[in-house]
Amino acid sequence: MGKTIPVLEIFGPTIQGEGMVIGQKTMFVRTAGCDYSCRWCDSAFTWDGTAKEEIQQMTAEEIWQRLAEIGRDCFSHVTISGGNPALLKSLGGLVRLLKAKGIRVALETQGSRWQDWFYEIDDLTISPKPPSSGMETNFAILDEIMDKLTANGRTVHMSLKVVVFDERDFAYAKHVHQRYRYIPFYLQVGNDDVAGMDEAMLRTKLLNQLRWLVERVAYDPEMNDVRVLPQLHTLLWGNKRGV
Amino acid sequence: MGKTIPVLEIFGPTIQGEGMVIGQKTMFVRTAGCDYSCRWCDSAFTWDGTAKEEIQQMTAEEIWQRLAEIGRDCFSHVTISGGNPALLKSLGGLVRLLKAKGIRVALETQGSRWQDWFYEIDDLTISPKPPSSGMETNFAILDEIMDKLTANGRTVHMSLKVVVFDERDFAYAKHVHQRYRYIPFYLQVGNDDVAGMDEAMLRTKLLNQLRWLVERVAYDPEMNDVRVLPQLHTLLWGNKRGV
Ligand code: SF4
Ligand code: SF4
């Protein structure tokens, strides 16, 4: 099974809702499994067992077939998300296959594990988790990941993203930004109503939180070169899966 | 008066609401005057005479003083918008001053005029206006602008952005994207309720339109490598000025 990839969802074309390529037309491949269990995880079905029956072990070639089937000739960008796709050494094969097909590849991971195929990702988002997640960052590992990527000239192909729910998260975000100050840095508004609040209320709540975060950043001189963003897909489609 | 700049607003720190640096913390300098009169212009006060009394003729140094006064040490990015700032040869001095201070400079123009200081802009957005604006694009001039920037290796510092209200605008956007296919391309949802609709309704309308635009782009093979975005500031603050 070393060469197969546990896949939970393949969907698109749609747009990337967050981070460094927000708005980009893309296809999504969502892998199963995570080494974290964030309190507010919006894709807990990838690791909490509830979608166990939906996991398919697929080869890179099979994933490509499926992408081509639903995306037809209407995509040039694929986003791999999770769970934590960085758990999967076998993803390297998919990344290389996509690149060979002329596809740009984006991937998000929390930065708890290294994989050599990180070097091949066009838009790599490292999103260490703030205190509100209940997780603790291993900065020794994160340092190593950031050092390797920086030393290999990957800084234009990567970014850091921290989700912020509250003041403690904000302080954490600041620490991360200071620690890796030459890496493009994104702050993202937290969304903890993953259980499906009314869409209009969710929207109002998210926009209120975005306003707060913008105000919080505005007069903080340690947060000058940052980007503050919501999750567009949540504003558009609430917490629905597969859009 | 050759060295002064007609300024209508200086405000911030806030975030950039649209385009290639969406979410970026920035200060805004809005210049007066436009050679267009788009039907749905959301800053018509810069050219229609209604804010004539508010225009201040300022030197680059005075603008810098004002930015430092309100932005303190809390900014490293300045966005120059209009009106059409590309009407002003004198802006070159401000751009150079800002760069000398270590500030990153963004600027948006519709692409109807060339200025040599375009080469010095870090995040240059060229946003030709679609049919719904009532304006007509002079493609000879636009070609010349794009050629100069491309020949000078500015492609990583620029993008094209087209606002889309309807099918005709979409066809226009497609034409622009095909014509300059190696330039990062942004589609932006149109906002024609500039007169101040109720905020919640405006928000719903904009998100509906964004959904439409995403669906329109999804299965169009000529629109694969594009980014689709709303105006965040309109979602956040409606049509208020100075935020
Ligand atoms: S790292 Fe991501 S996928 Fe894993 S638990 Fe946290 S939010 Fe969920
Ligand atoms: S080019 Fe811009 S500022 Fe000028 S009229 Fe059109 S929308 Fe308004």
mmCIF file of N, CA and C and ligand atoms in Angstrom, chain B residues 30-31 33-47 81-85 108-112 127-129 133 135 163, ligand 2:
data_model
loop_
_atom_site.group_PDB
_atom_site.id
_atom_site.type_symbol
_atom_site.label_atom_id
_atom_site.label_comp_id
_atom_site.label_asym_id
_atom_site.label_seq_id
_atom_site.Cartn_x
_atom_site.Cartn_y
_atom_site.Cartn_z
ATOM 1 N N ARG B 30 -5.490 58.542 -2.071
ATOM 2 C CA ARG B 30 -6.379 58.599 -3.235
ATOM 3 C C ARG B 30 -6.207 59.924 -3.953
ATOM 4 N N THR B 31 -5.856 59.830 -5.236
ATOM 5 C CA THR B 31 -5.651 61.046 -6.019
ATOM 6 C C THR B 31 -6.941 61.446 -6.734
ATOM 7 N N GLY B 33 -9.123 63.047 -9.982
ATOM 8 C CA GLY B 33 -9.092 63.163 -11.438
ATOM 9 C C GLY B 33 -9.119 61.828 -12.150
ATOM 10 N N CYS B 34 -9.948 61.744 -13.181
ATOM 11 C CA CYS B 34 -9.991 60.536 -13.998
ATOM 12 C C CYS B 34 -10.335 60.910 -15.433
ATOM 13 N N ASP B 35 -9.735 60.186 -16.375
ATOM 14 C CA ASP B 35 -10.038 60.386 -17.798
ATOM 15 C C ASP B 35 -11.234 59.537 -18.229
ATOM 16 N N TYR B 36 -11.750 58.685 -17.339
ATOM 17 C CA TYR B 36 -12.937 57.875 -17.622
ATOM 18 C C TYR B 36 -14.108 58.426 -16.812
ATOM 19 N N SER B 37 -15.289 57.911 -17.106
ATOM 20 C CA SER B 37 -16.454 58.192 -16.257
ATOM 21 C C SER B 37 -17.342 56.944 -16.279
ATOM 22 N N CYS B 38 -16.838 55.913 -15.619
ATOM 23 C CA CYS B 38 -17.536 54.619 -15.633
ATOM 24 C C CYS B 38 -18.912 54.751 -14.988
ATOM 25 N N ARG B 39 -19.869 54.072 -15.607
ATOM 26 C CA ARG B 39 -21.257 54.125 -15.167
ATOM 27 C C ARG B 39 -21.378 53.795 -13.682
ATOM 28 N N TRP B 40 -20.627 52.799 -13.240
ATOM 29 C CA TRP B 40 -20.752 52.325 -11.871
ATOM 30 C C TRP B 40 -19.563 52.703 -11.001
ATOM 31 N N CYS B 41 -18.856 53.755 -11.391
ATOM 32 C CA CYS B 41 -17.660 54.159 -10.628
ATOM 33 C C CYS B 41 -17.976 54.281 -9.145
ATOM 34 N N ASP B 42 -17.190 53.616 -8.302
ATOM 35 C CA ASP B 42 -17.433 53.693 -6.861
ATOM 36 C C ASP B 42 -16.604 54.797 -6.213
ATOM 37 N N SER B 43 -15.882 55.551 -7.028
ATOM 38 C CA SER B 43 -15.194 56.721 -6.471
ATOM 39 C C SER B 43 -15.370 57.913 -7.398
ATOM 40 N N ALA B 44 -16.613 58.084 -7.834
ATOM 41 C CA ALA B 44 -16.940 59.176 -8.768
ATOM 42 C C ALA B 44 -16.614 60.534 -8.150
ATOM 43 N N PHE B 45 -16.611 60.596 -6.811
ATOM 44 C CA PHE B 45 -16.273 61.877 -6.163
ATOM 45 C C PHE B 45 -14.853 62.340 -6.498
ATOM 46 N N THR B 46 -14.046 61.440 -7.045
ATOM 47 C CA THR B 46 -12.684 61.852 -7.410
ATOM 48 C C THR B 46 -12.644 62.655 -8.710
ATOM 49 N N TRP B 47 -13.746 62.598 -9.473
ATOM 50 C CA TRP B 47 -13.722 63.288 -10.778
ATOM 51 C C TRP B 47 -14.995 64.039 -11.137
ATOM 52 N N SER B 81 -4.432 55.052 -5.126
ATOM 53 C CA SER B 81 -5.575 54.777 -5.999
ATOM 54 C C SER B 81 -6.213 56.085 -6.427
ATOM 55 N N GLY B 82 -7.291 55.992 -7.203
ATOM 56 C CA GLY B 82 -7.888 57.210 -7.724
ATOM 57 C C GLY B 82 -9.393 57.116 -7.717
ATOM 58 N N GLY B 83 -9.991 57.675 -8.746
ATOM 59 C CA GLY B 83 -9.443 58.301 -9.919
ATOM 60 C C GLY B 83 -8.434 57.438 -10.663
ATOM 61 N N ASN B 84 -7.782 58.079 -11.605
ATOM 62 C CA ASN B 84 -6.702 57.427 -12.337
ATOM 63 C C ASN B 84 -5.373 58.082 -12.002
ATOM 64 N N PRO B 85 -4.612 57.504 -11.085
ATOM 65 C CA PRO B 85 -3.340 58.107 -10.684
ATOM 66 C C PRO B 85 -2.330 58.187 -11.827
ATOM 67 N N GLU B 108 -3.259 51.192 -8.640
ATOM 68 C CA GLU B 108 -4.220 50.687 -9.627
ATOM 69 C C GLU B 108 -4.584 51.761 -10.629
ATOM 70 N N THR B 109 -4.637 51.335 -11.889
ATOM 71 C CA THR B 109 -5.027 52.236 -12.977
ATOM 72 C C THR B 109 -5.715 51.418 -14.063
ATOM 73 N N GLN B 110 -6.547 52.059 -14.860
ATOM 74 C CA GLN B 110 -7.290 51.311 -15.880
ATOM 75 C C GLN B 110 -6.474 51.011 -17.129
ATOM 76 N N GLY B 111 -5.264 51.578 -17.217
ATOM 77 C CA GLY B 111 -4.437 51.249 -18.379
ATOM 78 C C GLY B 111 -4.701 52.112 -19.590
ATOM 79 N N SER B 112 -5.080 53.350 -19.371
ATOM 80 C CA SER B 112 -5.332 54.277 -20.479
ATOM 81 C C SER B 112 -4.154 55.225 -20.705
ATOM 82 N N SER B 127 -6.430 47.607 -14.579
ATOM 83 C CA SER B 127 -7.809 47.110 -14.624
ATOM 84 C C SER B 127 -8.620 47.773 -15.734
ATOM 85 N N PRO B 128 -8.459 47.240 -16.945
ATOM 86 C CA PRO B 128 -9.239 47.760 -18.076
ATOM 87 C C PRO B 128 -10.738 47.585 -17.804
ATOM 88 N N LYS B 129 -11.522 48.506 -18.273
ATOM 89 C CA LYS B 129 -12.950 48.539 -17.916
ATOM 90 C C LYS B 129 -13.822 47.824 -18.941
ATOM 91 N N SER B 133 -19.224 49.383 -18.111
ATOM 92 C CA SER B 133 -18.769 50.685 -17.603
ATOM 93 C C SER B 133 -19.200 51.812 -18.532
ATOM 94 N N MET B 135 -17.385 52.567 -21.013
ATOM 95 C CA MET B 135 -16.115 53.067 -21.564
ATOM 96 C C MET B 135 -15.614 52.124 -22.648
ATOM 97 N N VAL B 163 -13.437 43.782 -13.741
ATOM 98 C CA VAL B 163 -14.694 43.714 -13.002
ATOM 99 C C VAL B 163 -15.759 43.127 -13.925
HETATM 100 S S1 SF4 C 2 -11.545 54.381 -14.261
HETATM 101 FE FE1 SF4 C 2 -11.922 53.991 -12.084
HETATM 102 S S2 SF4 C 2 -11.975 56.020 -11.103
HETATM 103 FE FE2 SF4 C 2 -12.156 56.338 -13.326
HETATM 104 S S3 SF4 C 2 -14.377 56.450 -13.675
HETATM 105 FE FE3 SF4 C 2 -13.761 54.306 -14.016
HETATM 106 S S4 SF4 C 2 -14.044 53.287 -12.029
HETATM 107 FE FE4 SF4 C 2 -14.091 55.512 -11.662
#
